Amino acid sequence: MRESDHQAPTRPLGATGLHITPLTIGGAPLGSMPGNFGRDVSPETGIATALAALRGPVRALDTSAAYSAGESERRIGAAIRQAGGLPEGYVLSTKIARDLDSGTFDGAQARRSIKESLTRLGLDQVPLLYLHDPEKNDFDQIMEPGGPVDVLRDLRERGIARSIGVAGGELATIERYVRTGFFDVVLTHNRWTLVNRSAGPLIDLATSMGLGVVNAAVFGGGILAAGATASQRYAYREAPAELLQAIEEMEAACRDHQVPLAAAAIQFSTRDRRIASTIIGASRPERVEQAVGLASTAIPEALWADLDVITAQIDPATLPA
C-alpha cells in the first residue's frame, strides 16, 4: 500500500499545530525488547516494520532513546533513509531518557540523549519530543534550572523539537508535570484501557489545559490482544487472578458479539475524542495493516455496555497506579 493511496484522517494534537492520525505505530517492539514483549526481533524485521509504518496509512511513529538502548531509533533511522526521508507531515516522536546504566537524568544527560537520538534517526529535528518516564527520578531534580525540562523547552525554542511532551506511567507524578504548563502533549500508558480507567482524571486535566493526549499500551502489554489463555501478564507484570477472570469475561463478551478482543481494546481508546492518537506496538510489517483493520472493525454499542459492566467489578488495587 502506498501512503498516497490510503491516508487515514487526522486529528489536531492539542494546540501544537500538528495533526496526527488516530493510530500511532509504537516503535518499542521493533527494536527487540524480549523482556517486555516476549520475542526477539531481527534487525531486518525491525527495519521492515518501520518502513511499513512510514509507507502505510498511519502517519505517526513513536520511539525512545531508552527502547532497546537506542536500537529502535537506529532501525527507524535506517527505514527513514530507505524511504528517502521522513514523509511530509509525518509525526515522528522520540523521547529523551535518563542514562540507562547510572540512572542519571540531568541537563547534560538530556542533551546527550537528544544528540544521540538525532544521530541514530538521521534527522536534524523531530516533530515531537517527550520527557521519558520522569517518575523514575526526583521531580525537583528534573525541574531544576538547566535540568531536563529546561533542556526540552530550549530544544523547542530552537526548533529542534517542534513540540514537547511528558510520557510516563505513574499518574500522580505525570500530573505534576502537566500542571507546570510547560508541555504541549501528555502520553499515558497502561492506564486507559478496557480494564484500567485510572487515567481518566489526567486526560480530563490535560484536555482542559489544551494539551494533546496520546494513549499507549492499550493491550496492557499484550494480554488484551492475545487473551488470558496466551498471556498472564498485564503492564509487564504478573496479573492477579481477579484481573485474569475479568479479561476472560471480556473475551467471552467479544465472542458473543463476534468482535476480536484486540479491536475492542484499540477502539476503546480511538473512540474517545479526548485522545488524539493511540499507540499500537508493531514487531512485524503486517502488524501495521492489521492494526488499521482492527481500528475500523464494526463494534455494536451493546458490547461497550457489556464491557463497562465487567470493568466496574475490577478492584482498582489490582492495577498499576
PDB file of C-alpha atoms in Angstrom:
ATOM      1  CA  MET A   1       0.000   0.000   0.000  1.00  0.00           C
ATOM      2  CA  ARG A   2       1.334   3.423  -0.919  1.00  0.00           C
ATOM      3  CA  GLU A   3       0.895   6.239   1.588  1.00  0.00           C
ATOM      4  CA  SER A   4      -0.689   8.411  -1.110  1.00  0.00           C
ATOM      5  CA  ASP A   5      -3.401   5.812  -1.772  1.00  0.00           C
ATOM      6  CA  HIS A   6      -4.982   5.437   1.654  1.00  0.00           C
ATOM      7  CA  GLN A   7      -4.151   8.156   4.152  1.00  0.00           C
ATOM      8  CA  ALA A   8      -6.079   7.962   7.393  1.00  0.00           C
ATOM      9  CA  PRO A   9      -7.904  11.072   8.645  1.00  0.00           C
ATOM     10  CA  THR A  10      -6.082  13.159  11.216  1.00  0.00           C
ATOM     11  CA  ARG A  11      -6.923  14.924  14.446  1.00  0.00           C
ATOM     12  CA  PRO A  12      -5.342  18.049  15.949  1.00  0.00           C
ATOM     13  CA  LEU A  13      -2.708  17.243  18.555  1.00  0.00           C
ATOM     14  CA  GLY A  14      -3.802  19.732  21.167  1.00  0.00           C
ATOM     15  CA  ALA A  15      -2.556  23.237  20.383  1.00  0.00           C
ATOM     16  CA  THR A  16       0.713  22.077  18.796  1.00  0.00           C
ATOM     17  CA  GLY A  17      -0.372  22.797  15.232  1.00  0.00           C
ATOM     18  CA  LEU A  18       0.421  19.168  14.400  1.00  0.00           C
ATOM     19  CA  HIS A  19      -2.242  16.862  13.001  1.00  0.00           C
ATOM     20  CA  ILE A  20      -1.941  13.193  13.826  1.00  0.00           C
ATOM     21  CA  THR A  21      -3.703  10.005  12.765  1.00  0.00           C
ATOM     22  CA  PRO A  22      -5.877   8.248  15.377  1.00  0.00           C
ATOM     23  CA  LEU A  23      -3.291   5.457  15.381  1.00  0.00           C
ATOM     24  CA  THR A  24       0.436   5.794  16.002  1.00  0.00           C
ATOM     25  CA  ILE A  25       2.755   2.841  15.431  1.00  0.00           C
ATOM     26  CA  GLY A  26       4.768   2.080  18.555  1.00  0.00           C
ATOM     27  CA  GLY A  27       8.454   1.503  17.918  1.00  0.00           C
ATOM     28  CA  ALA A  28       9.413  -0.283  21.131  1.00  0.00           C
ATOM     29  CA  PRO A  29       8.802  -3.863  19.877  1.00  0.00           C
ATOM     30  CA  LEU A  30      10.536  -3.331  16.522  1.00  0.00           C
ATOM     31  CA  GLY A  31      13.772  -2.562  18.344  1.00  0.00           C
ATOM     32  CA  SER A  32      13.598  -6.003  20.024  1.00  0.00           C
ATOM     33  CA  MET A  33      12.663  -5.934  23.708  1.00  0.00           C
ATOM     34  CA  PRO A  34      12.014  -9.610  24.512  1.00  0.00           C
ATOM     35  CA  GLY A  35      11.841  -8.936  28.243  1.00  0.00           C
ATOM     36  CA  ASN A  36       8.735  -6.804  27.710  1.00  0.00           C
ATOM     37  CA  PHE A  37       7.179  -8.326  24.611  1.00  0.00           C
ATOM     38  CA  GLY A  38       8.277 -11.960  24.761  1.00  0.00           C
ATOM     39  CA  ARG A  39      10.096 -12.193  21.430  1.00  0.00           C
ATOM     40  CA  ASP A  40      13.293 -11.162  19.689  1.00  0.00           C
ATOM     41  CA  VAL A  41      13.003  -9.072  16.535  1.00  0.00           C
ATOM     42  CA  SER A  42      15.817  -9.228  13.999  1.00  0.00           C
ATOM     43  CA  PRO A  43      17.287  -6.009  12.572  1.00  0.00           C
ATOM     44  CA  GLU A  44      15.868  -6.864   9.149  1.00  0.00           C
ATOM     45  CA  THR A  45      12.352  -7.383  10.505  1.00  0.00           C
ATOM     46  CA  GLY A  46      12.556  -4.270  12.666  1.00  0.00           C
ATOM     47  CA  ILE A  47      13.615  -2.086   9.732  1.00  0.00           C
ATOM     48  CA  ALA A  48      10.932  -3.609   7.504  1.00  0.00           C
ATOM     49  CA  THR A  49       8.327  -2.895  10.186  1.00  0.00           C
ATOM     50  CA  ALA A  50       9.421   0.725  10.471  1.00  0.00           C
ATOM     51  CA  LEU A  51       9.346   1.052   6.690  1.00  0.00           C
ATOM     52  CA  ALA A  52       5.791  -0.329   6.624  1.00  0.00           C
ATOM     53  CA  ALA A  53       4.854   2.264   9.232  1.00  0.00           C
ATOM     54  CA  LEU A  54       6.367   5.073   7.156  1.00  0.00           C
ATOM     55  CA  ARG A  55       4.665   3.973   3.928  1.00  0.00           C
ATOM     56  CA  GLY A  56       1.251   2.972   5.267  1.00  0.00           C
ATOM     57  CA  PRO A  57      -1.908   4.907   6.117  1.00  0.00           C
ATOM     58  CA  VAL A  58      -0.851   5.564   9.724  1.00  0.00           C
ATOM     59  CA  ARG A  59       1.072   8.837   9.759  1.00  0.00           C
ATOM     60  CA  ALA A  60       2.783   8.654  13.134  1.00  0.00           C
ATOM     61  CA  LEU A  61       5.573   6.579  14.676  1.00  0.00           C
ATOM     62  CA  ASP A  62       6.753   6.683  18.289  1.00  0.00           C
ATOM     63  CA  THR A  63      10.097   5.606  19.743  1.00  0.00           C
ATOM     64  CA  SER A  64      12.565   6.495  22.510  1.00  0.00           C
ATOM     65  CA  ALA A  65      16.249   6.654  23.271  1.00  0.00           C
ATOM     66  CA  ALA A  66      15.506   4.103  26.002  1.00  0.00           C
ATOM     67  CA  TYR A  67      13.978   1.446  23.756  1.00  0.00           C
ATOM     68  CA  SER A  68      16.492  -1.375  23.377  1.00  0.00           C
ATOM     69  CA  ALA A  69      19.291   1.075  24.255  1.00  0.00           C
ATOM     70  CA  GLY A  70      18.672   3.085  21.085  1.00  0.00           C
ATOM     71  CA  GLU A  71      18.231   0.138  18.710  1.00  0.00           C
ATOM     72  CA  SER A  72      14.630   1.102  17.965  1.00  0.00           C
ATOM     73  CA  GLU A  73      15.759   4.557  16.832  1.00  0.00           C
ATOM     74  CA  ARG A  74      18.629   3.044  14.858  1.00  0.00           C
ATOM     75  CA  ARG A  75      16.284   0.771  12.900  1.00  0.00           C
ATOM     76  CA  ILE A  76      13.798   3.565  12.329  1.00  0.00           C
ATOM     77  CA  GLY A  77      16.645   5.737  11.052  1.00  0.00           C
ATOM     78  CA  ALA A  78      17.579   3.034   8.553  1.00  0.00           C
ATOM     79  CA  ALA A  79      13.956   2.869   7.398  1.00  0.00           C
ATOM     80  CA  ILE A  80      13.801   6.651   7.019  1.00  0.00           C
ATOM     81  CA  ARG A  81      16.840   6.514   4.752  1.00  0.00           C
ATOM     82  CA  GLN A  82      15.268   3.727   2.681  1.00  0.00           C
ATOM     83  CA  ALA A  83      12.069   5.771   2.402  1.00  0.00           C
ATOM     84  CA  GLY A  84      14.017   8.757   1.084  1.00  0.00           C
ATOM     85  CA  GLY A  85      13.433  10.820   4.212  1.00  0.00           C
ATOM     86  CA  LEU A  86      10.667  11.411   6.716  1.00  0.00           C
ATOM     87  CA  PRO A  87       7.377  11.889   4.797  1.00  0.00           C
ATOM     88  CA  GLU A  88       5.985  15.407   4.868  1.00  0.00           C
ATOM     89  CA  GLY A  89       3.526  15.918   7.702  1.00  0.00           C
ATOM     90  CA  TYR A  90       4.550  12.668   9.374  1.00  0.00           C
ATOM     91  CA  VAL A  91       4.545  12.851  13.197  1.00  0.00           C
ATOM     92  CA  LEU A  92       7.662  11.087  14.419  1.00  0.00           C
ATOM     93  CA  SER A  93       8.126  11.230  18.175  1.00  0.00           C
ATOM     94  CA  THR A  94      11.031  10.174  20.340  1.00  0.00           C
ATOM     95  CA  LYS A  95      11.940  10.655  23.977  1.00  0.00           C
ATOM     96  CA  ILE A  96      14.929  11.874  25.925  1.00  0.00           C
ATOM     97  CA  ALA A  97      15.765   9.452  28.708  1.00  0.00           C
ATOM     98  CA  ARG A  98      17.919   9.020  31.790  1.00  0.00           C
ATOM     99  CA  ASP A  99      21.267   7.260  31.495  1.00  0.00           C
ATOM    100  CA  LEU A 100      20.294   3.598  31.397  1.00  0.00           C
ATOM    101  CA  ASP A 101      23.380   2.476  33.325  1.00  0.00           C
ATOM    102  CA  SER A 102      23.651   5.038  36.122  1.00  0.00           C
ATOM    103  CA  GLY A 103      20.057   6.308  36.249  1.00  0.00           C
ATOM    104  CA  THR A 104      21.328   9.899  35.997  1.00  0.00           C
ATOM    105  CA  PHE A 105      18.892  12.340  34.428  1.00  0.00           C
ATOM    106  CA  ASP A 106      20.253  15.872  34.453  1.00  0.00           C
ATOM    107  CA  GLY A 107      20.585  18.586  31.826  1.00  0.00           C
ATOM    108  CA  ALA A 108      23.806  17.191  30.414  1.00  0.00           C
ATOM    109  CA  GLN A 109      22.240  13.754  30.033  1.00  0.00           C
ATOM    110  CA  ALA A 110      19.182  15.272  28.347  1.00  0.00           C
ATOM    111  CA  ARG A 111      21.411  16.977  25.771  1.00  0.00           C
ATOM    112  CA  ARG A 112      23.396  13.797  25.181  1.00  0.00           C
ATOM    113  CA  SER A 113      20.177  11.859  24.786  1.00  0.00           C
ATOM    114  CA  ILE A 114      18.704  14.063  22.050  1.00  0.00           C
ATOM    115  CA  LYS A 115      22.037  14.380  20.244  1.00  0.00           C
ATOM    116  CA  GLU A 116      22.399  10.598  20.104  1.00  0.00           C
ATOM    117  CA  SER A 117      18.742  10.159  19.087  1.00  0.00           C
ATOM    118  CA  LEU A 118      19.059  12.553  16.166  1.00  0.00           C
ATOM    119  CA  THR A 119      22.221  10.774  15.026  1.00  0.00           C
ATOM    120  CA  ARG A 120      20.516   7.376  15.103  1.00  0.00           C
ATOM    121  CA  LEU A 121      17.437   8.715  13.327  1.00  0.00           C
ATOM    122  CA  GLY A 122      19.466  10.668  10.780  1.00  0.00           C
ATOM    123  CA  LEU A 123      17.435  13.826  11.397  1.00  0.00           C
ATOM    124  CA  ASP A 124      18.073  17.425  12.408  1.00  0.00           C
ATOM    125  CA  GLN A 125      14.791  17.832  14.266  1.00  0.00           C
ATOM    126  CA  VAL A 126      11.716  15.893  15.361  1.00  0.00           C
ATOM    127  CA  PRO A 127       8.054  16.926  15.360  1.00  0.00           C
ATOM    128  CA  LEU A 128       7.515  15.733  18.936  1.00  0.00           C
ATOM    129  CA  LEU A 129       9.985  15.119  21.756  1.00  0.00           C
ATOM    130  CA  TYR A 130       8.994  13.699  25.134  1.00  0.00           C
ATOM    131  CA  LEU A 131      10.480  13.600  28.598  1.00  0.00           C
ATOM    132  CA  HIS A 132      10.515   9.827  29.194  1.00  0.00           C
ATOM    133  CA  ASP A 133       9.491   8.162  32.473  1.00  0.00           C
ATOM    134  CA  PRO A 134      10.364  11.106  34.741  1.00  0.00           C
ATOM    135  CA  GLU A 135       8.728   9.311  37.674  1.00  0.00           C
ATOM    136  CA  LYS A 136      11.918   7.257  37.943  1.00  0.00           C
ATOM    137  CA  ASN A 137      13.878  10.337  39.040  1.00  0.00           C
ATOM    138  CA  ASP A 138      13.297  13.147  41.523  1.00  0.00           C
ATOM    139  CA  PHE A 139      10.785  15.785  40.374  1.00  0.00           C
ATOM    140  CA  ASP A 140      12.780  18.722  41.739  1.00  0.00           C
ATOM    141  CA  GLN A 141      15.931  17.487  40.022  1.00  0.00           C
ATOM    142  CA  ILE A 142      14.179  17.131  36.682  1.00  0.00           C
ATOM    143  CA  MET A 143      12.673  20.609  37.077  1.00  0.00           C
ATOM    144  CA  GLU A 144      15.785  22.408  38.350  1.00  0.00           C
ATOM    145  CA  PRO A 145      17.250  25.290  36.296  1.00  0.00           C
ATOM    146  CA  GLY A 146      19.281  23.807  33.452  1.00  0.00           C
ATOM    147  CA  GLY A 147      17.711  20.398  34.035  1.00  0.00           C
ATOM    148  CA  PRO A 148      15.906  18.129  31.564  1.00  0.00           C
ATOM    149  CA  VAL A 149      12.707  20.197  31.386  1.00  0.00           C
ATOM    150  CA  ASP A 150      14.686  23.369  30.715  1.00  0.00           C
ATOM    151  CA  VAL A 151      16.596  21.490  28.017  1.00  0.00           C
ATOM    152  CA  LEU A 152      13.338  20.372  26.407  1.00  0.00           C
ATOM    153  CA  ARG A 153      11.993  23.916  26.396  1.00  0.00           C
ATOM    154  CA  ASP A 154      15.218  25.168  24.849  1.00  0.00           C
ATOM    155  CA  LEU A 155      15.063  22.486  22.152  1.00  0.00           C
ATOM    156  CA  ARG A 156      11.542  23.605  21.309  1.00  0.00           C
ATOM    157  CA  GLU A 157      12.624  27.241  21.231  1.00  0.00           C
ATOM    158  CA  ARG A 158      15.437  26.403  18.805  1.00  0.00           C
ATOM    159  CA  GLY A 159      13.187  24.296  16.574  1.00  0.00           C
ATOM    160  CA  ILE A 160      14.959  21.002  17.220  1.00  0.00           C
ATOM    161  CA  ALA A 161      11.656  19.801  18.647  1.00  0.00           C
ATOM    162  CA  ARG A 162       8.504  21.331  17.222  1.00  0.00           C
ATOM    163  CA  SER A 163       6.528  20.279  20.302  1.00  0.00           C
ATOM    164  CA  ILE A 164       7.404  18.770  23.666  1.00  0.00           C
ATOM    165  CA  GLY A 165       5.595  16.323  25.885  1.00  0.00           C
ATOM    166  CA  VAL A 166       5.816  14.240  29.024  1.00  0.00           C
ATOM    167  CA  ALA A 167       5.435  10.459  28.800  1.00  0.00           C
ATOM    168  CA  GLY A 168       5.127   8.117  31.731  1.00  0.00           C
ATOM    169  CA  GLY A 169       3.078   5.735  33.771  1.00  0.00           C
ATOM    170  CA  GLU A 170       2.701   6.733  37.411  1.00  0.00           C
ATOM    171  CA  LEU A 171      -0.234   9.114  37.288  1.00  0.00           C
ATOM    172  CA  ALA A 172       0.340  11.379  40.273  1.00  0.00           C
ATOM    173  CA  THR A 173       3.836  12.290  39.097  1.00  0.00           C
ATOM    174  CA  ILE A 174       2.822  12.820  35.472  1.00  0.00           C
ATOM    175  CA  GLU A 175       0.029  15.118  36.674  1.00  0.00           C
ATOM    176  CA  ARG A 176       2.630  17.274  38.469  1.00  0.00           C
ATOM    177  CA  TYR A 177       4.451  17.751  35.183  1.00  0.00           C
ATOM    178  CA  VAL A 178       1.260  18.525  33.284  1.00  0.00           C
ATOM    179  CA  ARG A 179       0.323  21.187  35.845  1.00  0.00           C
ATOM    180  CA  THR A 180       3.589  23.071  35.226  1.00  0.00           C
ATOM    181  CA  GLY A 181       2.120  24.287  31.956  1.00  0.00           C
ATOM    182  CA  PHE A 182       5.415  23.673  30.172  1.00  0.00           C
ATOM    183  CA  PHE A 183       4.290  20.772  27.970  1.00  0.00           C
ATOM    184  CA  ASP A 184       2.297  20.529  24.762  1.00  0.00           C
ATOM    185  CA  VAL A 185       1.422  16.824  24.936  1.00  0.00           C
ATOM    186  CA  VAL A 186       0.976  14.115  27.564  1.00  0.00           C
ATOM    187  CA  LEU A 187       1.420  10.394  26.896  1.00  0.00           C
ATOM    188  CA  THR A 188      -0.061   7.892  29.337  1.00  0.00           C
ATOM    189  CA  HIS A 189       0.290   4.126  29.112  1.00  0.00           C
ATOM    190  CA  ASN A 190      -1.463   1.037  30.522  1.00  0.00           C
ATOM    191  CA  ARG A 191      -3.870   3.247  32.469  1.00  0.00           C
ATOM    192  CA  TRP A 192      -6.622   3.957  29.958  1.00  0.00           C
ATOM    193  CA  THR A 193      -7.605   0.513  28.714  1.00  0.00           C
ATOM    194  CA  LEU A 194     -10.567  -1.831  28.755  1.00  0.00           C
ATOM    195  CA  VAL A 195      -9.652  -2.914  32.288  1.00  0.00           C
ATOM    196  CA  ASN A 196      -7.950   0.172  33.723  1.00  0.00           C
ATOM    197  CA  ARG A 197      -9.692   3.542  33.601  1.00  0.00           C
ATOM    198  CA  SER A 198      -7.482   5.289  36.171  1.00  0.00           C
ATOM    199  CA  ALA A 199      -6.021   7.858  33.740  1.00  0.00           C
ATOM    200  CA  GLY A 200      -9.424   9.464  33.192  1.00  0.00           C
ATOM    201  CA  PRO A 201      -8.819  12.452  35.506  1.00  0.00           C
ATOM    202  CA  LEU A 202      -5.368  13.062  33.990  1.00  0.00           C
ATOM    203  CA  ILE A 203      -6.829  13.009  30.478  1.00  0.00           C
ATOM    204  CA  ASP A 204      -9.540  15.444  31.562  1.00  0.00           C
ATOM    205  CA  LEU A 205      -6.958  17.772  33.098  1.00  0.00           C
ATOM    206  CA  ALA A 206      -4.711  17.714  30.054  1.00  0.00           C
ATOM    207  CA  THR A 207      -7.629  18.333  27.723  1.00  0.00           C
ATOM    208  CA  SER A 208      -8.832  21.284  29.815  1.00  0.00           C
ATOM    209  CA  MET A 209      -5.333  22.788  29.598  1.00  0.00           C
ATOM    210  CA  GLY A 210      -5.179  22.404  25.833  1.00  0.00           C
ATOM    211  CA  LEU A 211      -2.601  19.603  25.764  1.00  0.00           C
ATOM    212  CA  GLY A 212      -2.696  16.878  23.169  1.00  0.00           C
ATOM    213  CA  VAL A 213      -3.306  13.442  24.674  1.00  0.00           C
ATOM    214  CA  VAL A 214      -1.647  10.275  23.390  1.00  0.00           C
ATOM    215  CA  ASN A 215      -2.606   6.906  24.857  1.00  0.00           C
ATOM    216  CA  ALA A 216      -0.275   3.897  24.741  1.00  0.00           C
ATOM    217  CA  ALA A 217      -0.249   0.220  25.703  1.00  0.00           C
ATOM    218  CA  VAL A 218      -3.977  -0.336  25.208  1.00  0.00           C
ATOM    219  CA  PHE A 219      -3.209  -4.074  25.050  1.00  0.00           C
ATOM    220  CA  GLY A 220      -1.701  -3.921  28.546  1.00  0.00           C
ATOM    221  CA  GLY A 221       1.494  -5.467  27.221  1.00  0.00           C
ATOM    222  CA  GLY A 222      -0.335  -7.972  25.021  1.00  0.00           C
ATOM    223  CA  ILE A 223      -2.977  -9.674  27.134  1.00  0.00           C
ATOM    224  CA  LEU A 224      -5.826  -7.542  25.757  1.00  0.00           C
ATOM    225  CA  ALA A 225      -4.866  -8.638  22.267  1.00  0.00           C
ATOM    226  CA  ALA A 226      -3.934 -12.287  22.788  1.00  0.00           C
ATOM    227  CA  GLY A 227      -6.279 -13.036  25.695  1.00  0.00           C
ATOM    228  CA  ALA A 228      -5.790 -14.550  29.131  1.00  0.00           C
ATOM    229  CA  THR A 229      -5.029 -18.020  27.758  1.00  0.00           C
ATOM    230  CA  ALA A 230      -1.989 -16.761  25.840  1.00  0.00           C
ATOM    231  CA  SER A 231      -0.715 -14.335  28.473  1.00  0.00           C
ATOM    232  CA  GLN A 232      -0.993 -13.900  32.237  1.00  0.00           C
ATOM    233  CA  ARG A 233       0.775 -10.523  32.415  1.00  0.00           C
ATOM    234  CA  TYR A 234      -0.702  -7.018  32.470  1.00  0.00           C
ATOM    235  CA  ALA A 235       1.516  -3.942  32.206  1.00  0.00           C
ATOM    236  CA  TYR A 236       4.642  -6.154  32.132  1.00  0.00           C
ATOM    237  CA  ARG A 237       3.918  -7.874  35.464  1.00  0.00           C
ATOM    238  CA  GLU A 238       2.003 -10.935  36.558  1.00  0.00           C
ATOM    239  CA  ALA A 239      -1.737 -10.240  36.561  1.00  0.00           C
ATOM    240  CA  PRO A 240      -3.762 -11.205  39.637  1.00  0.00           C
ATOM    241  CA  ALA A 241      -6.444 -13.864  39.303  1.00  0.00           C
ATOM    242  CA  GLU A 242      -9.270 -11.327  39.572  1.00  0.00           C
ATOM    243  CA  LEU A 243      -7.943  -9.371  36.602  1.00  0.00           C
ATOM    244  CA  LEU A 244      -7.435 -12.523  34.534  1.00  0.00           C
ATOM    245  CA  GLN A 245     -11.041 -13.525  35.265  1.00  0.00           C
ATOM    246  CA  ALA A 246     -12.289 -10.119  34.091  1.00  0.00           C
ATOM    247  CA  ILE A 247     -10.304 -10.396  30.869  1.00  0.00           C
ATOM    248  CA  GLU A 248     -11.709 -13.876  30.250  1.00  0.00           C
ATOM    249  CA  GLU A 249     -15.209 -12.442  30.690  1.00  0.00           C
ATOM    250  CA  MET A 250     -14.367  -9.708  28.188  1.00  0.00           C
ATOM    251  CA  GLU A 251     -13.144 -12.295  25.709  1.00  0.00           C
ATOM    252  CA  ALA A 252     -16.457 -14.132  26.072  1.00  0.00           C
ATOM    253  CA  ALA A 253     -18.441 -10.924  25.578  1.00  0.00           C
ATOM    254  CA  CYS A 254     -16.435 -10.130  22.442  1.00  0.00           C
ATOM    255  CA  ARG A 255     -17.038 -13.642  21.099  1.00  0.00           C
ATOM    256  CA  ASP A 256     -20.766 -13.219  21.689  1.00  0.00           C
ATOM    257  CA  HIS A 257     -20.707 -10.074  19.549  1.00  0.00           C
ATOM    258  CA  GLN A 258     -18.255 -11.577  17.013  1.00  0.00           C
ATOM    259  CA  VAL A 259     -15.678  -8.851  17.670  1.00  0.00           C
ATOM    260  CA  PRO A 260     -11.953  -9.502  18.235  1.00  0.00           C
ATOM    261  CA  LEU A 261     -10.842  -8.553  21.735  1.00  0.00           C
ATOM    262  CA  ALA A 262      -7.965  -6.602  20.173  1.00  0.00           C
ATOM    263  CA  ALA A 263     -10.397  -4.476  18.149  1.00  0.00           C
ATOM    264  CA  ALA A 264     -12.301  -3.541  21.289  1.00  0.00           C
ATOM    265  CA  ALA A 265      -9.037  -2.748  23.102  1.00  0.00           C
ATOM    266  CA  ILE A 266      -7.925  -0.383  20.335  1.00  0.00           C
ATOM    267  CA  GLN A 267     -11.263   1.283  19.780  1.00  0.00           C
ATOM    268  CA  PHE A 268     -11.871   1.839  23.480  1.00  0.00           C
ATOM    269  CA  SER A 269      -9.133   4.460  23.056  1.00  0.00           C
ATOM    270  CA  THR A 270      -9.645   5.657  19.474  1.00  0.00           C
ATOM    271  CA  ARG A 271     -13.367   6.324  20.008  1.00  0.00           C
ATOM    272  CA  ASP A 272     -12.506   8.716  22.849  1.00  0.00           C
ATOM    273  CA  ARG A 273     -12.402  12.180  21.301  1.00  0.00           C
ATOM    274  CA  ARG A 274     -10.158  13.480  24.096  1.00  0.00           C
ATOM    275  CA  ILE A 275      -7.387  11.226  22.791  1.00  0.00           C
ATOM    276  CA  ALA A 276      -5.606  12.479  19.696  1.00  0.00           C
ATOM    277  CA  SER A 277      -3.756   9.250  18.940  1.00  0.00           C
ATOM    278  CA  THR A 278      -3.456   5.711  20.265  1.00  0.00           C
ATOM    279  CA  ILE A 279      -0.089   3.947  20.099  1.00  0.00           C
ATOM    280  CA  ILE A 280      -0.107   0.343  18.882  1.00  0.00           C
ATOM    281  CA  GLY A 281       3.217  -1.501  19.028  1.00  0.00           C
ATOM    282  CA  ALA A 282       4.342  -3.449  15.979  1.00  0.00           C
ATOM    283  CA  SER A 283       7.095  -6.044  15.635  1.00  0.00           C
ATOM    284  CA  ARG A 284       6.355  -7.267  12.107  1.00  0.00           C
ATOM    285  CA  PRO A 285       5.389  -5.350   8.946  1.00  0.00           C
ATOM    286  CA  GLU A 286       1.967  -6.968   8.671  1.00  0.00           C
ATOM    287  CA  ARG A 287       1.057  -5.732  12.142  1.00  0.00           C
ATOM    288  CA  VAL A 288       0.686  -2.203  10.781  1.00  0.00           C
ATOM    289  CA  GLU A 289      -2.103  -3.161   8.385  1.00  0.00           C
ATOM    290  CA  GLN A 290      -3.660  -5.444  10.998  1.00  0.00           C
ATOM    291  CA  ALA A 291      -3.875  -2.552  13.465  1.00  0.00           C
ATOM    292  CA  VAL A 292      -5.650  -0.430  10.870  1.00  0.00           C
ATOM    293  CA  GLY A 293      -8.126  -3.229  10.260  1.00  0.00           C
ATOM    294  CA  LEU A 294      -8.829  -3.706  13.962  1.00  0.00           C
ATOM    295  CA  ALA A 295      -9.334   0.029  14.410  1.00  0.00           C
ATOM    296  CA  SER A 296     -12.028   0.017  11.713  1.00  0.00           C
ATOM    297  CA  THR A 297     -13.872  -3.149  12.786  1.00  0.00           C
ATOM    298  CA  ALA A 298     -17.568  -2.524  13.400  1.00  0.00           C
ATOM    299  CA  ILE A 299     -18.408  -2.791  17.109  1.00  0.00           C
ATOM    300  CA  PRO A 300     -22.017  -2.679  18.394  1.00  0.00           C
ATOM    301  CA  GLU A 301     -22.870  -0.328  21.252  1.00  0.00           C
ATOM    302  CA  ALA A 302     -24.167  -3.293  23.229  1.00  0.00           C
ATOM    303  CA  LEU A 303     -20.641  -4.675  23.524  1.00  0.00           C
ATOM    304  CA  TRP A 304     -19.355  -1.461  25.074  1.00  0.00           C
ATOM    305  CA  ALA A 305     -22.100  -1.667  27.678  1.00  0.00           C
ATOM    306  CA  ASP A 306     -21.181  -5.283  28.460  1.00  0.00           C
ATOM    307  CA  LEU A 307     -17.502  -4.414  28.808  1.00  0.00           C
ATOM    308  CA  ASP A 308     -18.266  -1.469  31.088  1.00  0.00           C
ATOM    309  CA  VAL A 309     -20.144  -3.775  33.459  1.00  0.00           C
ATOM    310  CA  ILE A 310     -17.156  -6.116  33.662  1.00  0.00           C
ATOM    311  CA  THR A 311     -14.693  -3.256  34.226  1.00  0.00           C
ATOM    312  CA  ALA A 312     -16.810  -1.851  37.076  1.00  0.00           C
ATOM    313  CA  GLN A 313     -16.259  -5.075  39.008  1.00  0.00           C
ATOM    314  CA  ILE A 314     -12.445  -4.902  38.892  1.00  0.00           C
ATOM    315  CA  ASP A 315     -10.755  -3.871  42.146  1.00  0.00           C
ATOM    316  CA  PRO A 316      -8.515  -0.859  41.306  1.00  0.00           C
ATOM    317  CA  ALA A 317      -5.980  -2.170  43.817  1.00  0.00           C
ATOM    318  CA  THR A 318      -5.123  -4.964  41.383  1.00  0.00           C
ATOM    319  CA  LEU A 319      -3.955  -2.445  38.755  1.00  0.00           C
ATOM    320  CA  PRO A 320      -0.846  -0.239  38.430  1.00  0.00           C
ATOM    321  CA  ALA A 321      -1.317   3.241  39.912  1.00  0.00           C
TER     322      ALA A 321
END
